[in-house]
Each structure stands twice: as C-alpha cells, then as structure tokens.
Short mmCIF file of C-alpha atoms in Angstrom, two decimals:
data_model
loop_
_atom_site.label_atom_id
_atom_site.label_comp_id
_atom_site.label_asym_id
_atom_site.label_seq_id
_atom_site.Cartn_x
_atom_site.Cartn_y
_atom_site.Cartn_z
CA TYR O 1 14.97 2.27 6.30
CA LEU O 2 13.84 5.64 4.93
CA ALA O 3 12.70 4.06 1.68
CA THR O 4 10.51 1.62 3.63
CA LEU O 5 9.13 4.45 5.76
CA ARG O 6 8.32 6.50 2.65
CA ARG O 7 6.65 3.55 0.94
CA GLU O 8 4.54 2.73 4.01
CA THR O 9 3.56 6.39 4.35
CA GLN O 10 2.44 6.39 0.72
CA ARG O 11 0.47 3.20 1.29
CA LEU O 12 -1.32 4.70 4.31
CA THR O 13 -2.07 7.86 2.36
CA SER O 14 -3.53 5.74 -0.42
CA LEU O 15 -5.69 3.81 2.05
CA ILE O 16 -7.02 7.06 3.53
CA GLU O 17 -7.79 8.38 0.06
CA ASP O 18 -9.61 5.12 -0.73
CA LEU O 19 -11.68 5.40 2.44
CA LEU O 20 -12.61 8.97 1.56
CA THR O 21 -13.59 7.85 -1.93
CA ILE O 22 -15.80 5.10 -0.51
CA SER O 23 -17.40 7.63 1.80
CA ARG O 24 -18.15 9.94 -1.14
CA LEU O 25 -19.57 7.04 -3.15
CA GLU O 26 -21.85 6.06 -0.29
CA ALA O 27 -23.03 9.66 -0.06
CA ASP O 28 -23.78 9.63 -3.83
CA ARG O 29 -21.46 12.57 -4.39
CA MET O 30 -19.13 10.86 -6.83
CA GLU O 31 -19.31 8.97 -10.08
CA ILE O 32 -17.45 5.74 -10.75
CA THR O 33 -15.03 5.78 -13.65
CA ILE O 34 -13.68 2.46 -14.87
CA GLU O 35 -10.08 2.62 -16.07
CA PRO O 36 -7.60 0.01 -17.26
CA VAL O 37 -5.16 -1.23 -14.63
CA ASP O 38 -1.72 -2.71 -15.18
CA ILE O 39 -2.31 -5.88 -13.15
CA ASN O 40 1.31 -6.96 -13.57
CA ARG O 41 2.42 -3.73 -11.92
CA VAL O 42 -0.08 -4.15 -9.07
CA ILE O 43 1.03 -7.72 -8.38
CA THR O 44 4.73 -6.85 -8.67
CA ASP O 45 4.37 -3.91 -6.27
CA LEU O 46 2.46 -6.07 -3.82
CA ALA O 47 5.04 -8.86 -4.00
CA LEU O 48 7.93 -6.43 -3.52
CA ASP O 49 6.22 -4.84 -0.52
CA ARG O 50 5.61 -8.22 1.10
CA MET O 51 9.19 -9.34 0.43
CA GLN O 52 10.48 -6.14 2.07
CA MET O 53 8.20 -6.67 5.06
CA ALA O 54 9.43 -10.24 5.43
CA ALA O 55 13.07 -9.12 5.18
CA ASN O 56 12.48 -6.44 7.83
CA ARG O 57 10.86 -8.96 10.17
CA LEU O 58 13.69 -11.42 9.61
CA ALA O 59 16.26 -8.70 10.34
CA GLY O 60 14.42 -7.82 13.56
CA PHE O 61 14.22 -11.47 14.50
CA GLU O 62 17.98 -11.93 13.97
CA GLU O 63 18.77 -8.77 15.97
CA ASP O 64 16.79 -10.19 18.88
CA GLY O 65 18.95 -13.30 18.82
CA GLY O 66 16.40 -15.53 17.18
CA GLY O 67 18.44 -16.26 14.07
#
C-alpha cells in the first residue's frame, strides 16, 4: 500500500512539474532541450502502473463482495 502511495505521489509531483514547465514555455521563459528517452522504460513503467491500478481495483471489488 505504501509503495503505491509513494508511486502515485511521485506521479502527481511529476504532473505538477510538467504543468509548471508548460507554463514557463508559454511565457517564453524557458528553452526546449531535446534529449533521448528510453521508450522501453517509459512503456514498462506505464504498464506496471496500470497493472497495479487494476490489481488494486480488483482487490477493492473483491472486498466489497463483488468477486
């Protein structure tokens, strides 16, 4: 449970940072730097997050008597 909470907190922090970056870009106060991205890592992280979310929902569903 704590690992999921920590991961979701990190995801929200990242989203906030992205929004701030977009705001700076729109205000012309920041330059864009293109960097290589490990797409396999991005996809794997996304898949693992979605699998964990699905498992959590299933666990909640079973606890409510739906399973």
